[in-house]
Amino acid sequence: MNIKTLLKTTLTLMLVASLFVSCDDDDDPVSPTPTAPSVSAPSAQNALVGESVDLTFNVTVSGGFASATATAENGTATISSEPSNGATSGEVVVSYSATSAGAGSVTVTVTDAEGLDDDATAVVSVTEEETTVRVVDNITGDETWEAGKTYVLGGRIAVEAGATLTIEGGTVVKGEAGTGANATALLVARDGTLNANGTADAPIIFTSVADEITPEQVASGDFTSPNLDPDINGLWGGVIVLGNAPISASNEGGDVNELQIEGIPTSDPNGLYGGNDEGDSSGSITYISIRHGGSNIGEGNEINGLTLGGVGNGTVVENIEIVANQDDGVEFFGGSVNATNVHIWNNGDDAVDTDQAWSGTIDNMLIVSPADSPFELDGPEGSFTSTGHTITNATVFVRGNGAEEMIDVDDNTDVFMSNILLFGLEEGNVISSDYPEFADNENGYEITDLEVVLPGDSEVSDFFPEGLIPEVTEIGSVDEATIGADLSVFGWTWASQSGALDSIGL
């Protein structure tokens, strides 16, 4: 082979080799650098101690989502939702529950399928929940007062027409001091609704700001006042419920009889009561204790512990305790509402006062130590009359209240009374001197079935008028009673827990 041919062959081989090398480079390109996940935290959040708040973290995961973790400072963090496996974007939602007031945070770390990760931190400002709430405005919509909290009435607070106030069991409501037009009270206006439903284990306490009782104490099962005696009264107003049921009023006219309720200034239109709807409902109140009330808005014009004006029988009133009210314990101004399991202790005037042709029933009542009459029972004040009202199954510790009448009736009283146990009498206690006029009524109203524990060597005739004596049975002690209240339902009351009922033999 000559030199020219050899050079040509060599160049050809070099060119072929170069082509092969070039082809190999094209088949093995350089791989790009993988992209790590990106996590974005939400803006700063607020939370309450013990309550949960959701935090949403936005994530981008080009390498495919694999997992997420969450850690917390000053609390606990739980992932409630995350992207599906392999997703390239989505949200990680974390539920955070704070431990104590101060700063808190949640850090979320996201890892992709290549093992690459990123994290972000959300900042949380943690505060204690407000447990004492001062109320200064009327209730004009639907509102709930929560268990575990204390609500302070900064004046006369009305649940206005169309509004509903719900009070949970275990709540404490306190009235600030005030007299005259500034007397504090919770007032439920006509067409307003109060649903205050406690339980025997968690009653609702209405009391004065001077009372140191707390929701925590109530939750522990102790319903007694830690600092106020059970005979201190007049520190605030009371609870007033008004409705659209018929009343017998002295200002009759037009289609509706209506009046301004006592204890509320005439300048407040929320104080009107009365109407034509016997079945009207103002809501439901059960297991409530009203204490230390009855402040005076004017001469002879105090607020009762519980005032029911024109309240219809669609309203539920059950398991009520009234302690140390300066005026009457409970007063009915017309209406048709019924009440069951009522306990009245240490009130400053009458225990039960009925007026204006009230047509409901009190069934099962315990009255202890009224300063005046256990029962002041009146009838119509205008031409409207009802079928009368009924009081039955009552136990009364009279406490020897001087010459005050144990049962105050007159010729206008429209009551049926039966199964009444009276004890604790002293010389001077009497039934109304107007009993003969009451007994002569044409509508069949009557007082029947009385049992009485007499003091010393006294006789039934020393305390009861001749016409009522056939209805009276003398017994030696309350243990011998066959009538009266079922006391087992009053175990939740302050009087029971304090031992006051034991001290009088109940």
Short mmCIF file of C-alpha atoms in Angstrom, two decimals:
data_model
loop_
_atom_site.label_atom_id
_atom_site.label_comp_id
_atom_site.label_asym_id
_atom_site.label_seq_id
_atom_site.Cartn_x
_atom_site.Cartn_y
_atom_site.Cartn_z
CA MET A 1 0.00 0.00 0.00
CA ASN A 2 1.46 3.34 -0.94
CA ILE A 3 1.68 6.24 1.44
CA LYS A 4 -1.23 8.13 -0.14
CA THR A 5 -3.63 5.23 0.30
CA LEU A 6 -2.52 4.78 3.92
CA LEU A 7 -3.24 8.43 4.81
CA LYS A 8 -6.66 8.27 3.18
CA THR A 9 -7.58 5.15 5.15
CA THR A 10 -6.38 6.68 8.42
CA LEU A 11 -8.46 9.85 7.93
CA THR A 12 -11.54 7.78 7.14
CA LEU A 13 -11.18 5.75 10.34
CA MET A 14 -10.74 8.91 12.42
CA LEU A 15 -13.90 10.42 10.93
CA VAL A 16 -15.94 7.28 11.67
CA ALA A 17 -14.64 7.23 15.26
CA SER A 18 -15.58 10.87 15.66
CA LEU A 19 -19.11 10.16 14.49
CA PHE A 20 -19.50 7.31 16.97
CA VAL A 21 -18.32 9.51 19.83
CA SER A 22 -20.77 12.25 18.81
CA CYS A 23 -23.65 9.79 18.74
CA ASP A 24 -22.80 8.51 22.23
CA ASP A 25 -22.85 12.09 23.64
CA ASP A 26 -26.32 12.71 22.20
CA ASP A 27 -27.71 9.57 23.91
CA ASP A 28 -26.46 10.60 27.42
CA PRO A 29 -27.51 14.23 28.10
CA VAL A 30 -26.70 15.93 31.46
CA SER A 31 -29.70 15.56 33.96
CA PRO A 32 -31.17 18.88 35.43
CA THR A 33 -30.87 19.62 39.19
CA PRO A 34 -34.10 18.47 41.07
CA THR A 35 -36.42 21.28 42.52
CA ALA A 36 -37.21 21.09 46.29
CA PRO A 37 -40.80 21.56 47.61
CA SER A 38 -42.02 25.05 48.51
CA VAL A 39 -44.15 25.63 51.66
CA SER A 40 -45.96 28.92 52.37
CA ALA A 41 -47.31 29.69 55.89
CA PRO A 42 -50.52 31.62 56.56
CA SER A 43 -50.43 35.10 58.08
CA ALA A 44 -50.31 35.52 61.85
CA GLN A 45 -53.35 34.04 63.59
CA ASN A 46 -55.17 34.52 66.93
CA ALA A 47 -56.33 31.73 69.23
CA LEU A 48 -57.89 31.26 72.65
CA VAL A 49 -56.42 28.99 75.28
CA GLY A 50 -58.00 25.55 75.05
CA GLU A 51 -59.70 26.20 71.72
CA SER A 52 -58.58 24.96 68.30
CA VAL A 53 -57.77 27.05 65.24
CA ASP A 54 -57.13 25.74 61.71
CA LEU A 55 -53.95 26.88 59.91
CA THR A 56 -53.66 26.37 56.13
CA PHE A 57 -50.22 25.99 54.52
CA ASN A 58 -49.97 26.16 50.68
CA VAL A 59 -47.44 23.76 49.13
CA THR A 60 -45.85 23.23 45.69
CA VAL A 61 -44.14 19.86 45.17
CA SER A 62 -42.68 19.40 41.67
CA GLY A 63 -41.14 16.09 42.72
CA GLY A 64 -44.49 14.71 43.89
CA PHE A 65 -45.90 14.94 47.42
CA ALA A 66 -44.79 12.20 49.77
CA SER A 67 -45.41 13.32 53.36
CA ALA A 68 -45.92 16.21 55.78
CA THR A 69 -45.25 16.70 59.49
CA ALA A 70 -46.32 19.41 61.92
CA THR A 71 -44.75 20.52 65.20
CA ALA A 72 -46.02 23.12 67.65
CA GLU A 73 -44.75 25.49 70.31
CA ASN A 74 -47.10 26.28 73.26
CA GLY A 75 -49.71 23.79 72.12
CA THR A 76 -50.43 20.75 70.00
CA ALA A 77 -50.68 20.45 66.21
CA THR A 78 -52.53 17.79 64.22
CA ILE A 79 -52.65 17.57 60.42
CA SER A 80 -56.30 17.34 59.44
CA SER A 81 -55.80 17.25 55.63
CA GLU A 82 -52.95 17.12 53.10
CA PRO A 83 -52.38 16.61 49.32
CA SER A 84 -52.69 13.13 47.86
CA ASN A 85 -49.55 11.07 47.27
CA GLY A 86 -47.69 12.29 44.18
CA ALA A 87 -49.60 15.57 43.92
CA THR A 88 -47.55 18.56 42.76
CA SER A 89 -49.54 21.20 44.73
CA GLY A 90 -52.18 21.53 47.41
CA GLU A 91 -52.80 22.52 51.04
CA VAL A 92 -51.74 21.14 54.40
CA VAL A 93 -54.32 22.05 57.05
CA VAL A 94 -53.24 21.87 60.68
CA SER A 95 -55.50 22.03 63.76
CA TYR A 96 -53.66 23.89 66.52
CA SER A 97 -54.75 23.90 70.18
CA ALA A 98 -52.98 26.37 72.47
CA THR A 99 -51.83 25.50 75.98
CA SER A 100 -51.36 28.90 77.62
CA ALA A 101 -51.53 32.61 76.86
CA GLY A 102 -48.59 34.09 74.96
CA ALA A 103 -46.85 33.30 71.68
CA GLY A 104 -47.41 30.05 69.82
CA SER A 105 -46.32 28.64 66.49
CA VAL A 106 -46.75 25.73 64.11
CA THR A 107 -44.04 24.49 61.72
CA VAL A 108 -45.00 22.29 58.77
CA THR A 109 -42.36 20.28 56.86
CA VAL A 110 -43.20 18.78 53.43
CA THR A 111 -41.12 16.03 51.79
CA ASP A 112 -41.29 14.96 48.13
CA ALA A 113 -40.71 11.60 46.44
CA GLU A 114 -36.99 12.38 45.98
CA GLY A 115 -36.52 12.96 49.69
CA LEU A 116 -36.22 16.73 49.30
CA ASP A 117 -38.11 18.92 51.81
CA ASP A 118 -39.02 22.45 52.82
CA ASP A 119 -40.73 23.96 55.86
CA ALA A 120 -42.57 27.10 56.98
CA THR A 121 -43.74 28.45 60.34
CA ALA A 122 -47.05 30.11 61.22
CA VAL A 123 -47.15 32.44 64.22
CA VAL A 124 -50.12 32.33 66.63
CA SER A 125 -51.01 34.90 69.30
CA VAL A 126 -52.71 33.10 72.20
CA THR A 127 -54.98 34.85 74.71
CA GLU A 128 -57.17 33.74 77.62
CA GLU A 129 -60.89 33.58 76.91
CA GLU A 130 -62.87 36.35 78.59
CA THR A 131 -64.85 34.71 81.40
CA THR A 132 -66.53 37.81 82.86
CA VAL A 133 -68.72 39.75 80.45
CA ARG A 134 -70.38 43.04 81.39
CA VAL A 135 -73.71 43.49 79.61
CA VAL A 136 -74.85 47.08 79.04
CA ASP A 137 -77.03 46.85 75.92
CA ASN A 138 -80.45 45.29 75.39
CA ILE A 139 -80.64 41.94 73.62
CA THR A 140 -81.99 42.65 70.14
CA GLY A 141 -81.12 39.39 68.32
CA ASP A 142 -80.34 35.78 69.18
CA GLU A 143 -77.66 35.57 71.86
CA THR A 144 -76.23 32.83 74.08
CA TRP A 145 -74.69 33.27 77.53
CA GLU A 146 -72.27 30.40 77.93
CA ALA A 147 -71.65 27.97 80.74
CA GLY A 148 -68.47 28.67 82.66
CA LYS A 149 -68.86 32.44 82.35
CA THR A 150 -70.16 35.24 84.55
CA TYR A 151 -72.40 37.90 82.96
CA VAL A 152 -72.69 41.19 84.84
CA LEU A 153 -75.85 43.23 84.29
CA GLY A 154 -74.77 46.84 84.00
CA GLY A 155 -78.33 48.11 84.30
CA ARG A 156 -81.82 47.07 83.27
CA ILE A 157 -81.24 44.69 80.36
CA ALA A 158 -84.23 43.87 78.17
CA VAL A 159 -84.65 40.93 75.82
CA GLU A 160 -86.59 42.87 73.23
CA ALA A 161 -89.43 41.68 71.02
CA GLY A 162 -88.21 39.20 68.41
CA ALA A 163 -84.97 38.43 70.27
CA THR A 164 -84.01 35.21 72.05
CA LEU A 165 -81.59 34.97 74.95
CA THR A 166 -80.32 31.47 75.71
CA ILE A 167 -78.54 30.93 79.03
CA GLU A 168 -76.68 27.66 79.47
CA GLY A 169 -76.68 25.62 82.66
CA GLY A 170 -73.84 26.53 85.02
CA THR A 171 -73.83 30.20 84.00
CA VAL A 172 -73.69 32.88 86.72
CA VAL A 173 -75.53 36.17 86.14
CA LYS A 174 -74.80 39.05 88.54
CA GLY A 175 -76.60 42.36 88.88
CA GLU A 176 -74.76 45.52 89.76
CA ALA A 177 -76.06 47.64 92.61
CA GLY A 178 -78.66 50.20 91.64
CA THR A 179 -81.92 51.71 92.84
CA GLY A 180 -84.64 53.84 91.37
CA ALA A 181 -84.57 54.06 87.58
CA ASN A 182 -81.07 52.55 87.66
CA ALA A 183 -82.11 49.31 89.33
CA THR A 184 -80.58 46.32 87.55
CA ALA A 185 -82.82 43.56 86.25
CA LEU A 186 -83.17 41.07 83.43
CA LEU A 187 -86.42 41.95 81.65
CA VAL A 188 -88.01 39.77 78.97
CA ALA A 189 -90.35 41.96 76.95
CA ARG A 190 -93.51 40.80 75.21
CA ASP A 191 -92.56 38.70 72.17
CA GLY A 192 -89.05 38.28 73.54
CA THR A 193 -87.83 34.82 74.53
CA LEU A 194 -85.72 33.60 77.44
CA ASN A 195 -84.47 30.02 77.36
CA ALA A 196 -82.62 29.69 80.67
CA ASN A 197 -82.43 25.95 81.22
CA GLY A 198 -80.09 24.70 83.88
CA THR A 199 -80.02 21.25 85.45
CA ALA A 200 -79.94 19.89 88.99
CA ASP A 201 -76.18 19.44 88.53
CA ALA A 202 -75.63 22.79 86.81
CA PRO A 203 -78.25 25.38 87.76
CA ILE A 204 -78.21 28.98 86.55
CA ILE A 205 -77.47 31.43 89.37
CA PHE A 206 -78.88 34.99 89.33
CA THR A 207 -77.31 37.02 92.11
CA SER A 208 -75.54 40.25 93.08
CA VAL A 209 -72.04 41.38 92.12
CA ALA A 210 -71.37 41.32 95.87
CA ASP A 211 -71.72 37.53 95.76
CA GLU A 212 -68.36 35.79 95.23
CA ILE A 213 -69.86 32.63 93.77
CA THR A 214 -68.17 31.57 90.50
CA PRO A 215 -69.01 29.27 87.59
CA GLU A 216 -66.11 27.05 88.70
CA GLN A 217 -67.76 26.64 92.10
CA VAL A 218 -71.07 25.79 90.46
CA ALA A 219 -69.33 23.27 88.21
CA SER A 220 -67.89 21.60 91.31
CA GLY A 221 -71.43 21.01 92.63
CA ASP A 222 -71.39 23.71 95.33
CA PHE A 223 -74.27 26.17 94.81
CA THR A 224 -73.98 28.09 98.10
CA SER A 225 -72.71 31.65 98.41
CA PRO A 226 -69.17 31.76 99.82
CA ASN A 227 -69.61 35.17 101.44
CA LEU A 228 -73.26 36.33 101.61
CA ASP A 229 -75.75 35.13 104.20
CA PRO A 230 -79.06 33.83 102.81
CA ASP A 231 -81.06 36.67 104.36
CA ILE A 232 -79.28 39.64 102.71
CA ASN A 233 -81.64 41.28 100.24
CA GLY A 234 -82.13 44.29 98.00
CA LEU A 235 -78.68 44.19 96.36
CA TRP A 236 -80.01 44.23 92.78
CA GLY A 237 -83.33 43.84 90.96
CA GLY A 238 -84.59 40.48 89.74
CA VAL A 239 -85.96 38.57 86.76
CA ILE A 240 -89.06 39.90 84.99
CA VAL A 241 -90.87 37.99 82.24
CA LEU A 242 -93.74 39.62 80.35
CA GLY A 243 -96.16 38.16 77.84
CA ASN A 244 -99.30 38.49 75.77
CA ALA A 245 -101.74 36.44 77.85
CA PRO A 246 -104.94 38.00 79.24
CA ILE A 247 -104.88 40.11 82.40
CA SER A 248 -107.68 41.76 84.36
CA ALA A 249 -106.54 45.36 84.46
CA SER A 250 -108.15 48.49 85.77
CA ASN A 251 -107.40 50.42 82.55
CA GLU A 252 -109.42 48.15 80.27
CA GLY A 253 -110.18 49.47 76.84
CA GLY A 254 -109.98 48.39 73.22
CA ASP A 255 -109.07 44.86 72.25
CA VAL A 256 -106.11 44.43 74.60
CA ASN A 257 -105.71 44.98 78.32
CA GLU A 258 -102.16 46.06 79.01
CA LEU A 259 -100.28 47.66 81.86
CA GLN A 260 -96.76 48.72 82.79
CA ILE A 261 -95.23 46.15 85.13
CA GLU A 262 -94.33 47.30 88.62
CA GLY A 263 -90.63 47.82 89.18
CA ILE A 264 -90.01 49.23 85.69
CA PRO A 265 -90.26 52.98 84.94
CA THR A 266 -93.15 53.95 82.70
CA SER A 267 -90.64 55.49 80.29
CA ASP A 268 -89.53 51.98 79.24
CA PRO A 269 -91.97 50.49 76.68
CA ASN A 270 -90.43 47.06 77.24
CA GLY A 271 -92.31 47.04 80.56
CA LEU A 272 -95.77 46.59 79.01
CA TYR A 273 -97.58 43.29 79.49
CA GLY A 274 -100.95 41.70 78.71
CA GLY A 275 -102.84 40.64 75.60
CA ASN A 276 -105.24 38.04 74.20
CA ASP A 277 -103.02 34.96 73.70
CA GLU A 278 -103.50 32.51 76.56
CA GLY A 279 -101.06 30.05 74.98
CA ASP A 280 -98.33 32.65 74.48
CA SER A 281 -94.76 31.46 75.10
CA SER A 282 -91.97 33.56 76.58
CA GLY A 283 -89.57 30.61 76.52
CA SER A 284 -88.43 28.22 79.23
CA ILE A 285 -86.78 28.69 82.63
CA THR A 286 -85.73 25.64 84.60
CA TYR A 287 -83.31 25.10 87.48
CA ILE A 288 -82.60 28.74 88.22
CA SER A 289 -81.78 30.30 91.58
CA ILE A 290 -82.53 34.03 92.05
CA ARG A 291 -80.81 35.58 95.08
CA HIS A 292 -80.43 38.83 97.08
CA GLY A 293 -82.70 40.88 94.81
CA GLY A 294 -85.64 43.24 95.18
CA SER A 295 -84.09 46.68 94.89
CA ASN A 296 -86.55 49.56 95.14
CA ILE A 297 -87.36 51.88 92.23
CA GLY A 298 -89.70 54.02 94.32
CA GLU A 299 -91.81 54.07 97.47
CA GLY A 300 -93.58 50.72 97.71
CA ASN A 301 -92.41 49.73 94.23
CA GLU A 302 -89.84 46.98 94.56
CA ILE A 303 -88.82 44.31 92.08
CA ASN A 304 -89.91 40.76 92.90
CA GLY A 305 -87.51 37.84 92.73
CA LEU A 306 -89.45 36.46 89.76
CA THR A 307 -92.16 38.59 88.18
CA LEU A 308 -94.51 36.98 85.65
CA GLY A 309 -96.76 39.51 83.95
CA GLY A 310 -99.30 38.32 81.40
CA VAL A 311 -97.19 35.22 80.76
CA GLY A 312 -98.92 32.51 78.74
CA ASN A 313 -99.13 28.79 79.45
CA GLY A 314 -96.82 28.06 76.53
CA THR A 315 -94.00 29.17 78.84
CA VAL A 316 -92.19 26.56 80.97
CA VAL A 317 -91.39 27.49 84.59
CA GLU A 318 -89.95 24.59 86.58
CA ASN A 319 -87.50 24.05 89.44
CA ILE A 320 -87.13 27.61 90.67
CA GLU A 321 -85.40 28.81 93.85
CA ILE A 322 -85.76 32.38 95.14
CA VAL A 323 -83.58 33.39 98.10
CA ALA A 324 -83.67 36.60 100.17
CA ASN A 325 -85.67 38.86 97.90
CA GLN A 326 -86.61 42.16 99.49
CA ASP A 327 -90.12 42.09 98.06
CA ASP A 328 -92.23 39.09 97.05
CA GLY A 329 -90.66 35.82 96.03
CA VAL A 330 -92.78 35.28 92.91
CA GLU A 331 -95.71 37.39 91.75
CA PHE A 332 -98.19 36.57 89.01
CA PHE A 333 -99.90 39.48 87.27
CA GLY A 334 -102.62 37.80 85.25
CA GLY A 335 -101.64 35.40 82.51
CA SER A 336 -101.99 31.63 82.46
CA VAL A 337 -98.48 30.29 83.04
CA ASN A 338 -97.98 27.23 85.28
CA ALA A 339 -95.10 26.70 87.71
CA THR A 340 -93.76 23.46 89.17
CA ASN A 341 -91.27 22.78 91.98
CA VAL A 342 -90.91 26.28 93.42
CA HIS A 343 -88.81 27.02 96.52
CA ILE A 344 -88.90 30.42 98.25
CA TRP A 345 -86.62 31.11 101.22
CA ASN A 346 -86.16 34.20 103.41
CA ASN A 347 -88.09 36.65 101.24
CA GLY A 348 -88.80 40.07 102.72
CA ASP A 349 -92.50 40.26 101.89
CA ASP A 350 -94.99 37.67 100.62
CA ALA A 351 -93.71 34.39 99.25
CA VAL A 352 -96.40 34.11 96.57
CA ASP A 353 -98.52 37.01 95.36
CA THR A 354 -101.26 36.55 92.75
CA ASP A 355 -103.15 39.33 90.96
CA GLN A 356 -105.25 40.28 87.94
CA ALA A 357 -107.08 36.97 87.39
CA TRP A 358 -104.06 34.71 86.96
CA SER A 359 -105.38 31.34 85.76
CA GLY A 360 -102.38 29.02 86.13
CA THR A 361 -101.25 26.44 88.69
CA ILE A 362 -98.40 26.13 91.18
CA ASP A 363 -97.78 22.46 91.87
CA ASN A 364 -95.22 21.41 94.49
CA MET A 365 -93.95 24.35 96.50
CA LEU A 366 -91.66 24.78 99.50
CA ILE A 367 -91.82 28.07 101.43
CA VAL A 368 -89.39 28.74 104.28
CA SER A 369 -89.38 31.78 106.60
CA PRO A 370 -91.28 34.51 104.74
CA ALA A 371 -91.19 37.89 106.49
CA ASP A 372 -94.85 38.45 105.62
CA SER A 373 -97.63 36.19 104.34
CA PRO A 374 -96.67 32.95 102.65
CA PHE A 375 -99.65 33.58 100.35
CA GLU A 376 -101.21 36.92 99.35
CA LEU A 377 -103.89 35.92 96.89
CA ASP A 378 -105.91 38.46 94.93
CA GLY A 379 -108.25 38.28 91.97
CA PRO A 380 -109.47 40.42 89.07
CA GLU A 381 -108.91 44.17 88.95
CA GLY A 382 -111.23 44.77 86.00
CA SER A 383 -114.27 43.18 84.40
CA PHE A 384 -112.30 40.30 82.86
CA THR A 385 -112.38 37.14 84.97
CA SER A 386 -110.71 33.77 84.54
CA THR A 387 -111.43 30.28 85.81
CA GLY A 388 -109.20 31.03 88.79
CA HIS A 389 -105.78 29.75 89.81
CA THR A 390 -104.65 26.67 91.72
CA ILE A 391 -102.02 26.17 94.43
CA THR A 392 -101.49 22.59 95.51
CA ASN A 393 -98.98 20.38 97.31
CA ALA A 394 -97.15 23.00 99.38
CA THR A 395 -95.04 22.76 102.53
CA VAL A 396 -94.76 26.01 104.51
CA PHE A 397 -92.47 26.84 107.44
CA VAL A 398 -94.22 29.95 108.74
CA ARG A 399 -91.43 30.96 111.16
CA GLY A 400 -93.85 32.64 113.52
CA ASN A 401 -94.09 35.93 111.63
CA GLY A 402 -96.12 37.82 114.21
CA ALA A 403 -99.71 38.66 113.36
CA GLU A 404 -99.17 38.36 109.62
CA GLU A 405 -101.67 36.21 107.80
CA MET A 406 -100.56 32.78 106.75
CA ILE A 407 -103.03 32.79 103.88
CA ASP A 408 -104.29 36.23 102.85
CA VAL A 409 -107.56 36.04 100.90
CA ASP A 410 -110.60 38.27 100.49
CA ASP A 411 -113.93 38.31 98.69
CA ASN A 412 -112.18 38.91 95.35
CA THR A 413 -109.70 36.01 95.60
CA ASP A 414 -110.07 33.40 92.84
CA VAL A 415 -108.01 30.48 94.16
CA PHE A 416 -108.31 26.75 94.68
CA MET A 417 -105.87 25.66 97.42
CA SER A 418 -105.32 22.10 98.58
CA ASN A 419 -102.82 19.78 100.24
CA ILE A 420 -101.01 22.45 102.28
CA LEU A 421 -98.75 21.55 105.23
CA LEU A 422 -98.11 24.39 107.73
CA PHE A 423 -95.61 24.29 110.62
CA GLY A 424 -93.42 26.65 112.62
CA LEU A 425 -96.46 28.60 113.85
CA GLU A 426 -96.44 30.99 116.81
CA GLU A 427 -99.13 32.85 118.66
CA GLY A 428 -100.64 35.50 116.43
CA ASN A 429 -100.41 33.61 113.15
CA VAL A 430 -103.85 33.59 111.51
CA ILE A 431 -105.70 32.91 108.32
CA SER A 432 -107.10 36.08 106.73
CA SER A 433 -109.85 37.78 108.66
CA ASP A 434 -111.62 38.03 105.32
CA TYR A 435 -111.85 34.25 104.99
CA PRO A 436 -115.65 34.18 105.56
CA GLU A 437 -116.17 36.55 102.63
CA PHE A 438 -113.88 34.40 100.49
CA ALA A 439 -115.74 31.23 101.50
CA ASP A 440 -119.05 32.76 100.43
CA ASN A 441 -117.97 33.20 96.79
CA GLU A 442 -120.29 31.92 94.07
CA ASN A 443 -117.58 30.35 91.89
CA GLY A 444 -116.56 27.44 94.09
CA TYR A 445 -113.15 28.79 95.06
CA GLU A 446 -111.99 27.06 98.25
CA ILE A 447 -109.18 26.05 100.58
CA THR A 448 -109.13 22.34 101.44
CA ASP A 449 -106.96 19.63 102.94
CA LEU A 450 -104.64 21.37 105.40
CA GLU A 451 -102.30 19.69 107.88
CA VAL A 452 -100.72 21.68 110.68
CA VAL A 453 -98.13 21.19 113.42
CA LEU A 454 -99.36 23.31 116.33
CA PRO A 455 -97.11 24.85 118.98
CA GLY A 456 -97.39 23.87 122.64
CA ASP A 457 -100.89 23.32 123.99
CA SER A 458 -102.60 25.41 121.33
CA GLU A 459 -105.66 24.32 119.41
CA VAL A 460 -106.66 24.49 115.78
CA SER A 461 -109.21 27.18 116.60
CA ASP A 462 -106.40 29.45 117.84
CA PHE A 463 -105.14 29.83 114.28
CA PHE A 464 -107.93 28.93 111.88
CA PRO A 465 -111.40 30.49 111.38
CA GLU A 466 -114.41 28.39 112.23
CA GLY A 467 -115.44 27.79 108.64
CA LEU A 468 -112.02 26.36 107.73
CA ILE A 469 -111.52 24.11 110.78
CA PRO A 470 -113.17 21.06 109.13
CA GLU A 471 -110.41 21.15 106.48
CA VAL A 472 -107.57 21.20 109.07
CA THR A 473 -105.89 18.10 110.49
CA GLU A 474 -103.49 18.48 113.41
CA ILE A 475 -100.34 16.34 113.32
CA GLY A 476 -97.54 15.95 115.84
CA SER A 477 -94.60 16.64 113.50
CA VAL A 478 -93.75 17.03 109.84
CA ASP A 479 -92.71 13.39 109.83
CA GLU A 480 -96.37 12.49 110.21
CA ALA A 481 -97.47 14.60 107.24
CA THR A 482 -99.43 12.88 104.50
CA ILE A 483 -99.67 15.96 102.28
CA GLY A 484 -97.43 18.84 101.28
CA ALA A 485 -94.52 19.13 98.86
CA ASP A 486 -92.31 16.41 97.47
CA LEU A 487 -89.08 17.65 99.04
CA SER A 488 -86.84 15.26 97.10
CA VAL A 489 -86.82 17.59 94.09
CA PHE A 490 -85.23 20.45 96.05
CA GLY A 491 -81.89 18.78 96.81
CA TRP A 492 -80.08 21.06 94.35
CA THR A 493 -81.08 24.28 96.14
CA TRP A 494 -78.89 26.50 98.33
CA ALA A 495 -81.29 25.91 101.23
CA SER A 496 -80.83 22.17 100.97
CA GLN A 497 -77.06 22.25 100.46
CA SER A 498 -76.57 24.62 103.41
CA GLY A 499 -78.48 22.37 105.81
CA ALA A 500 -81.21 24.98 106.39
CA LEU A 501 -83.94 22.46 105.61
CA ASP A 502 -82.47 19.92 108.03
CA SER A 503 -82.43 22.57 110.75
CA ILE A 504 -86.22 22.97 110.58
CA GLY A 505 -86.93 19.27 110.48
CA LEU A 506 -87.32 18.73 106.74
#
